[in-house]
Short mmCIF file of C-alpha atoms and ligand atoms in Angstrom, two decimals:
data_model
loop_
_atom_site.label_atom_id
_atom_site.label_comp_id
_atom_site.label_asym_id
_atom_site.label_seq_id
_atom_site.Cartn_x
_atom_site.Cartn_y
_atom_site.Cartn_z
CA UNK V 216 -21.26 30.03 16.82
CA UNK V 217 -20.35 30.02 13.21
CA UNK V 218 -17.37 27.67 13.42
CA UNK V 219 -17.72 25.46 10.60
CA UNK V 220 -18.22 21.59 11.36
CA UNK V 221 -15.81 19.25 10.22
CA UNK V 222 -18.00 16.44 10.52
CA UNK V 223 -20.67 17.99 8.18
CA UNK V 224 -17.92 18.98 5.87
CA UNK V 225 -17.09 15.44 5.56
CA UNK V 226 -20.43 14.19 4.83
CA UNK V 227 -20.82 16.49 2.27
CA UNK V 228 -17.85 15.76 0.44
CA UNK V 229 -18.88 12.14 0.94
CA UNK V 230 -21.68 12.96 -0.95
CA UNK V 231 -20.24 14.63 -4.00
CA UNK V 232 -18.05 11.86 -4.38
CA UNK V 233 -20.79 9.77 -4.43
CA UNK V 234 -22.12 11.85 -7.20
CA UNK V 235 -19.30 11.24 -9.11
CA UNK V 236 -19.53 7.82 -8.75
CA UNK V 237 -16.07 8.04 -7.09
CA UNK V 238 -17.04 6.08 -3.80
CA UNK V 239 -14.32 3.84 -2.37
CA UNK V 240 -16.02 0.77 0.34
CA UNK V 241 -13.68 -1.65 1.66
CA UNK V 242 -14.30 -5.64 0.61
CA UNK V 243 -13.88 -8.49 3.12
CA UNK V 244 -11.93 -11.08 2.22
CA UNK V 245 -12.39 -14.32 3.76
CA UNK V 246 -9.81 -16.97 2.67
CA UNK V 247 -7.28 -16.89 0.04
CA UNK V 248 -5.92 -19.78 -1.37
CA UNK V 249 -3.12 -19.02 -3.95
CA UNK V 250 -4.77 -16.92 -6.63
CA UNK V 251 -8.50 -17.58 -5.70
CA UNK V 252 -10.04 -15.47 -2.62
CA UNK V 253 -13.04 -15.78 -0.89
CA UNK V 254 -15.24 -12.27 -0.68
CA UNK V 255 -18.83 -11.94 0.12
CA UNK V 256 -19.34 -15.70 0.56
CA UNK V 257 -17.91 -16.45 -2.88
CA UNK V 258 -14.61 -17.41 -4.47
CA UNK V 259 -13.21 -15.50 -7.09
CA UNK V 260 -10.19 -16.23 -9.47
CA UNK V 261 -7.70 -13.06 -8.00
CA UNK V 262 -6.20 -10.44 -10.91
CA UNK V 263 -5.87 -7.36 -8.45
CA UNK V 264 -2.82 -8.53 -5.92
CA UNK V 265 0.35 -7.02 -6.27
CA UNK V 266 1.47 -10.63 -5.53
CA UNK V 267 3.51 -10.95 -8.64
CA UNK V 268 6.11 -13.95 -7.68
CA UNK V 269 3.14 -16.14 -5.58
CA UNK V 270 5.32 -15.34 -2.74
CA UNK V 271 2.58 -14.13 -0.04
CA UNK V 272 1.21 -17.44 0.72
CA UNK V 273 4.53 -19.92 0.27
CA UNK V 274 5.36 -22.83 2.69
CA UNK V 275 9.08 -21.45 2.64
CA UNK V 276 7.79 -18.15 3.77
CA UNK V 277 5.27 -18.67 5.87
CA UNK V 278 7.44 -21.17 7.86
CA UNK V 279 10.32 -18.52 8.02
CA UNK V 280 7.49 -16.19 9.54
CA UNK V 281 6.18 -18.75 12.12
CA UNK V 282 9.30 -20.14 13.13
CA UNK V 283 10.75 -16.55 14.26
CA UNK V 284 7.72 -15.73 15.77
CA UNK V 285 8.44 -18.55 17.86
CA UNK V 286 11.73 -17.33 19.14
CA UNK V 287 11.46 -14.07 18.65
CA UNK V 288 7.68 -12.68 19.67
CA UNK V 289 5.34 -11.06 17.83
CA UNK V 290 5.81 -7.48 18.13
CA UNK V 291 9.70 -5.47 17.99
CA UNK V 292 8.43 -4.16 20.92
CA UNK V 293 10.46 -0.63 20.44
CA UNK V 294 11.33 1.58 17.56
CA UNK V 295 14.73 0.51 16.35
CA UNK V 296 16.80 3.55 18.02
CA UNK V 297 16.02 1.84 21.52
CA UNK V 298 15.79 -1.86 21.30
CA UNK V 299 13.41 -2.93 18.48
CA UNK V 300 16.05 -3.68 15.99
CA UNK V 301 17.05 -7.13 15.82
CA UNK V 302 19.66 -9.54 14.05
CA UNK V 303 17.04 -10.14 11.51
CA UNK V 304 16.76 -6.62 10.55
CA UNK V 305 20.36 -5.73 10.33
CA UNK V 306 20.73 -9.28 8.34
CA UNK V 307 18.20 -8.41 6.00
CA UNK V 308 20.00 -4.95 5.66
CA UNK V 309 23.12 -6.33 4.67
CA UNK V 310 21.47 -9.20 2.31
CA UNK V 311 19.46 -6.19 0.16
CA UNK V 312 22.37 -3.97 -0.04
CA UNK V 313 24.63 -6.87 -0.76
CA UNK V 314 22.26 -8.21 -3.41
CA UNK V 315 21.15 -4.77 -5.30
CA UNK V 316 24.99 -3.46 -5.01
CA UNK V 317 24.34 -0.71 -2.59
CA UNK V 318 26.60 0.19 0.33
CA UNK V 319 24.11 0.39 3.01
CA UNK V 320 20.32 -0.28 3.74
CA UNK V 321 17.73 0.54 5.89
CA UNK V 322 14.69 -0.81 7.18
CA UNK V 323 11.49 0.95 7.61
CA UNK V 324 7.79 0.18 8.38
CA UNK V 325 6.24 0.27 4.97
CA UNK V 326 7.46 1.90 1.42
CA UNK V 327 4.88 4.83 2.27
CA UNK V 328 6.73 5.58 6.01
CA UNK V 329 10.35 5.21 3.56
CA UNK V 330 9.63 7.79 1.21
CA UNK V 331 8.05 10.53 3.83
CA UNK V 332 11.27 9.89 6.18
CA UNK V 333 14.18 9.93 3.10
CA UNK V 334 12.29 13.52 1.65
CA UNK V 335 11.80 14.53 5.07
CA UNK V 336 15.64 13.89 6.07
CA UNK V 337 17.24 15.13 3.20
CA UNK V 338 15.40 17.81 1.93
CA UNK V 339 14.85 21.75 3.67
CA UNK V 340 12.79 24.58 2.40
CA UNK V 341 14.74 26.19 0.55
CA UNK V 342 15.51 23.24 -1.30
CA UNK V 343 13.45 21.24 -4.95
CA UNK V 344 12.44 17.85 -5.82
CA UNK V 345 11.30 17.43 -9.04
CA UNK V 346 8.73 14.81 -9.98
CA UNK V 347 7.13 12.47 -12.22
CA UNK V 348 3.18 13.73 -12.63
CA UNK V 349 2.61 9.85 -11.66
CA UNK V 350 4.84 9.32 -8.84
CA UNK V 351 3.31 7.04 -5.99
CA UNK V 352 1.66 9.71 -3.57
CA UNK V 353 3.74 8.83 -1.03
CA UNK V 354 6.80 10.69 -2.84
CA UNK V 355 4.51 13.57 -3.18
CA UNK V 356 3.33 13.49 0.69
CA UNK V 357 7.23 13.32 1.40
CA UNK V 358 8.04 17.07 -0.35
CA UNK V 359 5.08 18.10 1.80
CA UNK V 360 6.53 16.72 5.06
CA UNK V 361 9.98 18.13 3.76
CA UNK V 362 8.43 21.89 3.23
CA UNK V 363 10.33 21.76 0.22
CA UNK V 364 9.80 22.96 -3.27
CA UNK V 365 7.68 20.47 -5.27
CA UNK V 366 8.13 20.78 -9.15
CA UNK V 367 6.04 18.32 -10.88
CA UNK V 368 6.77 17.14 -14.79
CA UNK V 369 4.80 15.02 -17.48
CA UNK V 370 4.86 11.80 -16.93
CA UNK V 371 8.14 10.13 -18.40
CA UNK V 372 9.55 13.67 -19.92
CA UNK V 373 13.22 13.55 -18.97
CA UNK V 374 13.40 17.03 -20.64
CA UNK V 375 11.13 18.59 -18.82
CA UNK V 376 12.82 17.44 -15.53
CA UNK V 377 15.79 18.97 -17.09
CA UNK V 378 14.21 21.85 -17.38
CA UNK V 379 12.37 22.31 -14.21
CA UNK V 380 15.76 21.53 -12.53
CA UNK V 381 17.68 24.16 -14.49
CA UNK V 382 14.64 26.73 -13.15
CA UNK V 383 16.79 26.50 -9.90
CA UNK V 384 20.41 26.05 -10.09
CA UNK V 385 21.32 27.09 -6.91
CA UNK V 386 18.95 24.81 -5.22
CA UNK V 387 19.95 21.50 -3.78
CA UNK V 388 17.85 19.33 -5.57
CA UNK V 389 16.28 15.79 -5.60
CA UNK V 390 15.36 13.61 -8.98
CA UNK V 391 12.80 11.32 -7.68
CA UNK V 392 10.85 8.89 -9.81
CA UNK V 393 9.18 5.28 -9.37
CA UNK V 394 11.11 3.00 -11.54
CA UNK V 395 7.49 1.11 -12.69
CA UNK V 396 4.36 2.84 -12.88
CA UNK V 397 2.18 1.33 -10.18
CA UNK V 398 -1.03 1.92 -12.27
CA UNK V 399 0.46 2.44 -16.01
CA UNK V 400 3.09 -0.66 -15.46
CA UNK V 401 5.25 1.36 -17.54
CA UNK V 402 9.03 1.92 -16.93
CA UNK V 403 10.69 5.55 -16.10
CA UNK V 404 13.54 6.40 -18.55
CA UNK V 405 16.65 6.03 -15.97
CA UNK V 406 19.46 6.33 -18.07
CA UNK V 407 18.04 9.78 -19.54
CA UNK V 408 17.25 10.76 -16.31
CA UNK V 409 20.67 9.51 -14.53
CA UNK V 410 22.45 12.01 -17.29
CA UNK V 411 20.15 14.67 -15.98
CA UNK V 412 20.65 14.25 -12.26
CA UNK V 413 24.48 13.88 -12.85
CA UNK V 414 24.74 16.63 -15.17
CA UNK V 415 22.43 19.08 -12.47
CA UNK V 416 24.23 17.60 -9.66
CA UNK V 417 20.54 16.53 -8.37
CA UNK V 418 20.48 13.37 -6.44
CA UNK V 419 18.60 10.53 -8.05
CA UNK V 420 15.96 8.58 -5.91
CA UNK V 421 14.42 5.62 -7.69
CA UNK V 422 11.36 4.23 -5.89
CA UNK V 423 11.14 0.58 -7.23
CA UNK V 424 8.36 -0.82 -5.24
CA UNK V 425 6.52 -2.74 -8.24
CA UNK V 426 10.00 -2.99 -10.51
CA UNK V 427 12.31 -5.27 -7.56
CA UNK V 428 12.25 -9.33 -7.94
CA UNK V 429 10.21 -8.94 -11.29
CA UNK V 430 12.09 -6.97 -13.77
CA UNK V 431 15.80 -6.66 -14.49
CA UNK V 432 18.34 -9.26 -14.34
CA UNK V 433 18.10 -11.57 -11.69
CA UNK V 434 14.70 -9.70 -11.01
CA UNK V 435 17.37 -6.61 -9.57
CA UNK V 436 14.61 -4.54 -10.41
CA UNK V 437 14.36 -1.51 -13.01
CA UNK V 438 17.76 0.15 -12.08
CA UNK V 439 19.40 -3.53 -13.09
CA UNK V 440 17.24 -3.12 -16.22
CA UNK V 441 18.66 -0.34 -17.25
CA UNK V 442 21.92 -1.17 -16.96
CA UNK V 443 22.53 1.20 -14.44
CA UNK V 444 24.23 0.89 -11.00
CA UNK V 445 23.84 2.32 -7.44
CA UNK V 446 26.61 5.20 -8.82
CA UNK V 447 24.04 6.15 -11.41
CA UNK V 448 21.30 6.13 -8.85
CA UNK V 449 22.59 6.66 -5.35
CA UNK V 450 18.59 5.99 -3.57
CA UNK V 451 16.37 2.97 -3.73
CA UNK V 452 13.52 1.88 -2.27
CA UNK V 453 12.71 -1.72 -1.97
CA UNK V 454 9.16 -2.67 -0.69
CA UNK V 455 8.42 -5.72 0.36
CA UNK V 456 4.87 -6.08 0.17
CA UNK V 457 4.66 -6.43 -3.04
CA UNK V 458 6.38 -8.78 -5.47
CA UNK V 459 8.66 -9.90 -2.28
CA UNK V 460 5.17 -11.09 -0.52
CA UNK V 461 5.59 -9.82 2.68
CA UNK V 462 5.69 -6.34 4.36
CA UNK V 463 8.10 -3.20 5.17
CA UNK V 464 10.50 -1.65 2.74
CA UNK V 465 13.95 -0.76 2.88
CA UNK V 466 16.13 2.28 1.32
CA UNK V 467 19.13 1.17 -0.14
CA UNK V 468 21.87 4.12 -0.48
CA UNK V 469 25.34 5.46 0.62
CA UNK V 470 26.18 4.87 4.07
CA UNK V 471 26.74 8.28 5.46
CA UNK V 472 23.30 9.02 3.68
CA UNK V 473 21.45 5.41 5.63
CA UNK V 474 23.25 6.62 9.11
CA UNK V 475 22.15 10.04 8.67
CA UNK V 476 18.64 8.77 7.65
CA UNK V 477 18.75 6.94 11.32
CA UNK V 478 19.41 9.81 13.27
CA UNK V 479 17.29 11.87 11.45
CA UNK V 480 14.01 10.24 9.75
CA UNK V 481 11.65 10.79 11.73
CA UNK V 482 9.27 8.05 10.09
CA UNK V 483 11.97 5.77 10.61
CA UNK V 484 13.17 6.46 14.66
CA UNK V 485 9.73 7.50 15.86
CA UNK V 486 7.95 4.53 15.19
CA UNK V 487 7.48 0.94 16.52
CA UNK V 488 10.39 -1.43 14.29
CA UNK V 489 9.00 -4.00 11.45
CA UNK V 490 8.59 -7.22 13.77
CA UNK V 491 11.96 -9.21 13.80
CA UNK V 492 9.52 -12.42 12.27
CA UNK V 493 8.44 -10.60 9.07
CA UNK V 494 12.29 -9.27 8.82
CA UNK V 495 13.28 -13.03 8.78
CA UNK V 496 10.52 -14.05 6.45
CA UNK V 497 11.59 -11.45 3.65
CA UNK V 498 15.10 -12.96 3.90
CA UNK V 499 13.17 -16.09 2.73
CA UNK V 500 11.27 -14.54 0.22
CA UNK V 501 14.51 -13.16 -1.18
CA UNK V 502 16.99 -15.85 -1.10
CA UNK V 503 13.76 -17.26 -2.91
CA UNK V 504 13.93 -14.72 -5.57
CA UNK V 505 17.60 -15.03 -6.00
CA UNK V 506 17.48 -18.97 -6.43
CA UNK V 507 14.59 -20.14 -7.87
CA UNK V 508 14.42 -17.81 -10.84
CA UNK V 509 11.33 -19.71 -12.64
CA UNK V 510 8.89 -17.42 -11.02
CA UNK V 511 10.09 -14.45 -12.76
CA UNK V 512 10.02 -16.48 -16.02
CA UNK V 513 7.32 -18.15 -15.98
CA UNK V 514 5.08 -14.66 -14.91
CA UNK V 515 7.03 -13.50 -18.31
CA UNK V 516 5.35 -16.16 -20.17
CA UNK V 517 2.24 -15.83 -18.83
CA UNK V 518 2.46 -11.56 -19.42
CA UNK V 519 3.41 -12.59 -23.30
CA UNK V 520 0.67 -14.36 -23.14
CA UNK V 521 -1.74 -12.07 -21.93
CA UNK V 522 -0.42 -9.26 -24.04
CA UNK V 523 -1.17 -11.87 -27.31
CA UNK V 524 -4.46 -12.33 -26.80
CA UNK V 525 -5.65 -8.65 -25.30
CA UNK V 526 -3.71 -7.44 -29.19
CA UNK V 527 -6.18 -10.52 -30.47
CA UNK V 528 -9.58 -8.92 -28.95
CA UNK V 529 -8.68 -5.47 -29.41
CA UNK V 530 -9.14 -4.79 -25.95
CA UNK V 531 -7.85 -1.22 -24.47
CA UNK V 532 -4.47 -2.21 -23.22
CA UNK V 533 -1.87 0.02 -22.16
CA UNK V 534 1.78 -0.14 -23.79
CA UNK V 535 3.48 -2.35 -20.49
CA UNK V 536 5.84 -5.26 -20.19
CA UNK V 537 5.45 -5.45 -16.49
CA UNK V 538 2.55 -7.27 -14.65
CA UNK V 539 0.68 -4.45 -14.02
CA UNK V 540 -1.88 -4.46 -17.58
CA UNK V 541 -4.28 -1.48 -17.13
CA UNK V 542 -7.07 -1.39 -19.56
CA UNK V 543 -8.47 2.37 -20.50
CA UNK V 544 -12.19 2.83 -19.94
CA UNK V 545 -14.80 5.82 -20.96
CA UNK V 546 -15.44 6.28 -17.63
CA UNK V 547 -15.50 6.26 -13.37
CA UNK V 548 -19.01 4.59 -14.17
CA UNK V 549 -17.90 2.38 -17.16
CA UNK V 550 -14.68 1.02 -14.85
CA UNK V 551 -17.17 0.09 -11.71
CA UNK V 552 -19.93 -1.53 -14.29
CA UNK V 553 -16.73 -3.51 -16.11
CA UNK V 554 -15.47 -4.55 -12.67
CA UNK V 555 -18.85 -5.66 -11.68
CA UNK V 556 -19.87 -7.63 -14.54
CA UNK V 557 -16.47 -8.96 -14.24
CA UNK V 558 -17.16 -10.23 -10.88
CA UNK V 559 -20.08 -11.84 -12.25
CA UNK V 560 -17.92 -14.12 -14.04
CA UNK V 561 -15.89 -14.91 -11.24
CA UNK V 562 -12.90 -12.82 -11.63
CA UNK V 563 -11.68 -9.90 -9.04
CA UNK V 564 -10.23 -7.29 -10.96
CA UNK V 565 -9.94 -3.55 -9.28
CA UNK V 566 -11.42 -0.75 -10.89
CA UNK V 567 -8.67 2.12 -10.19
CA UNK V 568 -10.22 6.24 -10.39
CA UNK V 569 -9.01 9.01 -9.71
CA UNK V 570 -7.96 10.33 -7.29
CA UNK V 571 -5.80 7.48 -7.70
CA UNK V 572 -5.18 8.29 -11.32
CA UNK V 573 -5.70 11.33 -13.13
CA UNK V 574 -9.46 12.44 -14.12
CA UNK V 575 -10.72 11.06 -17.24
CA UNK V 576 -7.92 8.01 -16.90
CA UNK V 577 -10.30 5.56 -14.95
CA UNK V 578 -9.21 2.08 -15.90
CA UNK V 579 -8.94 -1.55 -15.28
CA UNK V 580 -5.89 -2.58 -13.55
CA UNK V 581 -5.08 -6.29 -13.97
CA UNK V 582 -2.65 -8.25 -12.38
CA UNK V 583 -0.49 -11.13 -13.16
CA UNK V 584 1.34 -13.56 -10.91
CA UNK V 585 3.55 -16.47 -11.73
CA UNK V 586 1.03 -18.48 -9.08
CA UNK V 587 -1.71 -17.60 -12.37
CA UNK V 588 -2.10 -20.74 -14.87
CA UNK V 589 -2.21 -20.49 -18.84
CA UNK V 590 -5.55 -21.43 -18.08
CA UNK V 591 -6.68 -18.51 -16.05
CA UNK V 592 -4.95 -16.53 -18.52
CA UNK V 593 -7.31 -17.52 -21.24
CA UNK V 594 -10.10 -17.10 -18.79
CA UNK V 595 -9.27 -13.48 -17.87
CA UNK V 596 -9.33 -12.94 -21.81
CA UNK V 597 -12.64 -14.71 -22.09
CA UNK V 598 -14.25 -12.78 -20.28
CA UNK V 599 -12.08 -9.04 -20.60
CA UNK V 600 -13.53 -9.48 -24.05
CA UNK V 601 -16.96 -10.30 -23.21
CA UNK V 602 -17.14 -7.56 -21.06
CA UNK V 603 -15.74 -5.28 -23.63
CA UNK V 604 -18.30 -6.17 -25.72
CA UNK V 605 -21.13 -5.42 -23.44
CA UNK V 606 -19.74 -2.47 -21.12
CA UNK V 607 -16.95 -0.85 -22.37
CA UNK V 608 -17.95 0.31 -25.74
CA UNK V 609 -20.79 3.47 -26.35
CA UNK V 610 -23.89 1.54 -26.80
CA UNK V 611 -25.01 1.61 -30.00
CA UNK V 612 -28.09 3.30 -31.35
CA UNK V 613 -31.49 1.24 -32.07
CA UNK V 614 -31.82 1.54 -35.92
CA UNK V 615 -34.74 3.44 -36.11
CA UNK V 616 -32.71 6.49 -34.59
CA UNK V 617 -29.54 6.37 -36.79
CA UNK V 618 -30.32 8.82 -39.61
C1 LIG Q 724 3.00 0.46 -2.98
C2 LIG Q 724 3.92 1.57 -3.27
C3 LIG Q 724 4.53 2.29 -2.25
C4 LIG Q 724 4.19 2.09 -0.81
O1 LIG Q 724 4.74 0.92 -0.31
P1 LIG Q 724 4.06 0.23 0.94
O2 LIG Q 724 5.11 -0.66 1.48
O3 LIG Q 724 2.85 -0.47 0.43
O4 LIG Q 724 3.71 1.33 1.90
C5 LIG Q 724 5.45 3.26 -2.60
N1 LIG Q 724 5.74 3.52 -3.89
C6 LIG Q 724 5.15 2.87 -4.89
C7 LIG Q 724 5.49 3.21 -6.30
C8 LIG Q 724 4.21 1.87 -4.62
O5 LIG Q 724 3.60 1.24 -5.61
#
């Protein structure tokens, strides 16, 4: 029998990426308490959550959770098309759309299941989406699902989108972009690519899962920042495991597009529904967001403040405004040795490689979260810089060897 093995195969590669230092192991963590978490038996100040508004782990929340639990069950017990879709679902529908100024929403399982079911709806072989080079790889894994034609540009070059959309005129076409970075921070040019989409007749999709209840007015999110509107941008997607604290995502869109998307999504109707208790929970977590705006400023303040003192030490930054701070190194091995020594002093910070990013962009990716004090601020500096010093520069030459 020559029939290859998939097992061996998978050692193998297991083994290159070993190699390549490019190993992934999951960590254990054994209590969290606001931004410290316990791993490996010790606690370590937390700078790798997506956590941004202190949300996860709030009485307000966490009550909303238990309490509908109580009524309500655990489990949706069905996928929404038969009878796993519950008050609490359709509320928190209406409260998103309401609150983001789109007509219609729709809840699915996570951002990743949102993305593969909106592509997969909407978009048939013989039709494009073009791309961002860093899109989230679930936008990429939805043009796969679709069968569609996947055109890929530079990351933030609205001409080249332009121009990869013009390849095709006759194509129905997609736009699709994340509105922040996840692991640059940085924001996507909407406006210039709004003009585009309108001007190609492509239909913009915005994925905002890092940019929604941190940036924008009223924390809107990066569509709000740009002073654009849901005509501008007719798709959204709102996750809420991230700034929001909790988990699912929604899209956010025109209503024959969100009714269409229910019939036909298969990642939304052929799945178990969110359960009702973490539906009501995000409605906490938002009318949270819309009220109690200090969170957003005070995670501001503390990003200012961060950004002051990385400019101070010289220390690798990337150009961001967002919470998400990634700091350049040489190297896979350079980003696992910071990270460690990091860890040595007490602080969790993840080092990100590729595939995740793209080879030869291995970095740092810190964190902020308004649940962060000054204090740990200045102690993430501390010891970025100390690190710095010791890891993330070439070492230098004895003197005996120079010249
Ligand atoms: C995290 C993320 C997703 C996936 O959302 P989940 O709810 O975690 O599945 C999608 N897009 C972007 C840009 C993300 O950062």
């Amino acid at each position: 029998m020559s029939r290859p093995s998939l097992t061996d195969r998978l050692r193998s590669a297991a083994t290159e990426r070993a190699s390549a230092h490019l190993t992934r192991r999951l960590r254990v963590v054994e209590a969290v308490q606001g931004t410290r978490v316990t791993t490996g038996g010790r606690e370590l100040l937390n700078f790798c959550s997506n956590d941004y508004l202190g949300l996860a782990q709030s009485l307000e929340v966490t009550a909303a959770l238990q309490e509908s639990a109580a009524w309500l069950g655990v489990g949706s017990t069905a996928s929404h098309l038969i009878c796993g879709h519950h008050r609490e679902h359709a509320q928190l529908e209406e409260e998103l759309a309401d609150w983001l100024g789109y007509s219609k929403a729709l809840v699915f399982g996570s951002g990743y299941l949102a993305n593969l079911g909106l592509l997969q709806a909407l978009l048939g072989k013989d039709d494009l989406v073009v791309q961002d080079k860093l899109n989230h790889a679930c936008l990429l894994d939805g043009a796969r699902l679709a069968g569609c034609e996947l055109k890929r540009y530079p990351h933030v070059d609205a001409e080249s989108a332009e121009r990869q959309l013009q390849s095709r005129p006759q194509a129905a076409a997609m736009l699709a972009t994340d509105g922040v970075f996840s692991m640059d921070g940085d924001l996507a040019p909407l406006r210039e690519l709004s003009a585009i989409a309108k001007a190609q007749g492509a239909l913009l999709h915005v994925d905002d899962a890092h940019g929604v209840g941190v940036v924008g007015p009223g924390g809107r999110g990066s569509v709000a920042a740009s002073g654009l509107t849901a005509r501008e941008v007719p798709l959204l997607l709102v996750t809420f495991g991230k700034a929001i604290g909790t988990y699912g995502a929604a899209i956010c869109g025109p209503t024959d597009v969100i009714d269409a998307l229910v019939e036909t999504a298969r990642p939304f109707g052929l799945t178990t529904a969110l359960p009702p208790a973490l539906a009501a929970a995000t409605r906490r977590s938002l009318s949270l967001i819309k009220n109690e705006p200090w969170r957003r400023f005070k995670l501001a303040a503390l990003i200012a403040r961060f950004r002051r003192g990385a400019r101070q030490l010289g220390l690798p930054v990337l150009d961001s405004s967002t919470p998400i701070q990634p700091l350049l190194v040489h190297g896979n091995v350079e980003a696992l040795r910071a990270a460690q020594a990091l860890q040595a002093r007490g602080l969790l910070i993840s080092a990100i490689r590729p595939p995740t990013v793209p080879e030869g962009r291995a970095r740092l990716r810190v964190t902020l979260s308004s649940a962060h004090s000054e204090s740990e601020v200045d102690q993430l500096l501390d010891a970025l810089g100390g690190v710095l010093k010791d890891h993330l520069t070439p070492p230098r030459l004895p003197k005996s060897l120079t010249r």
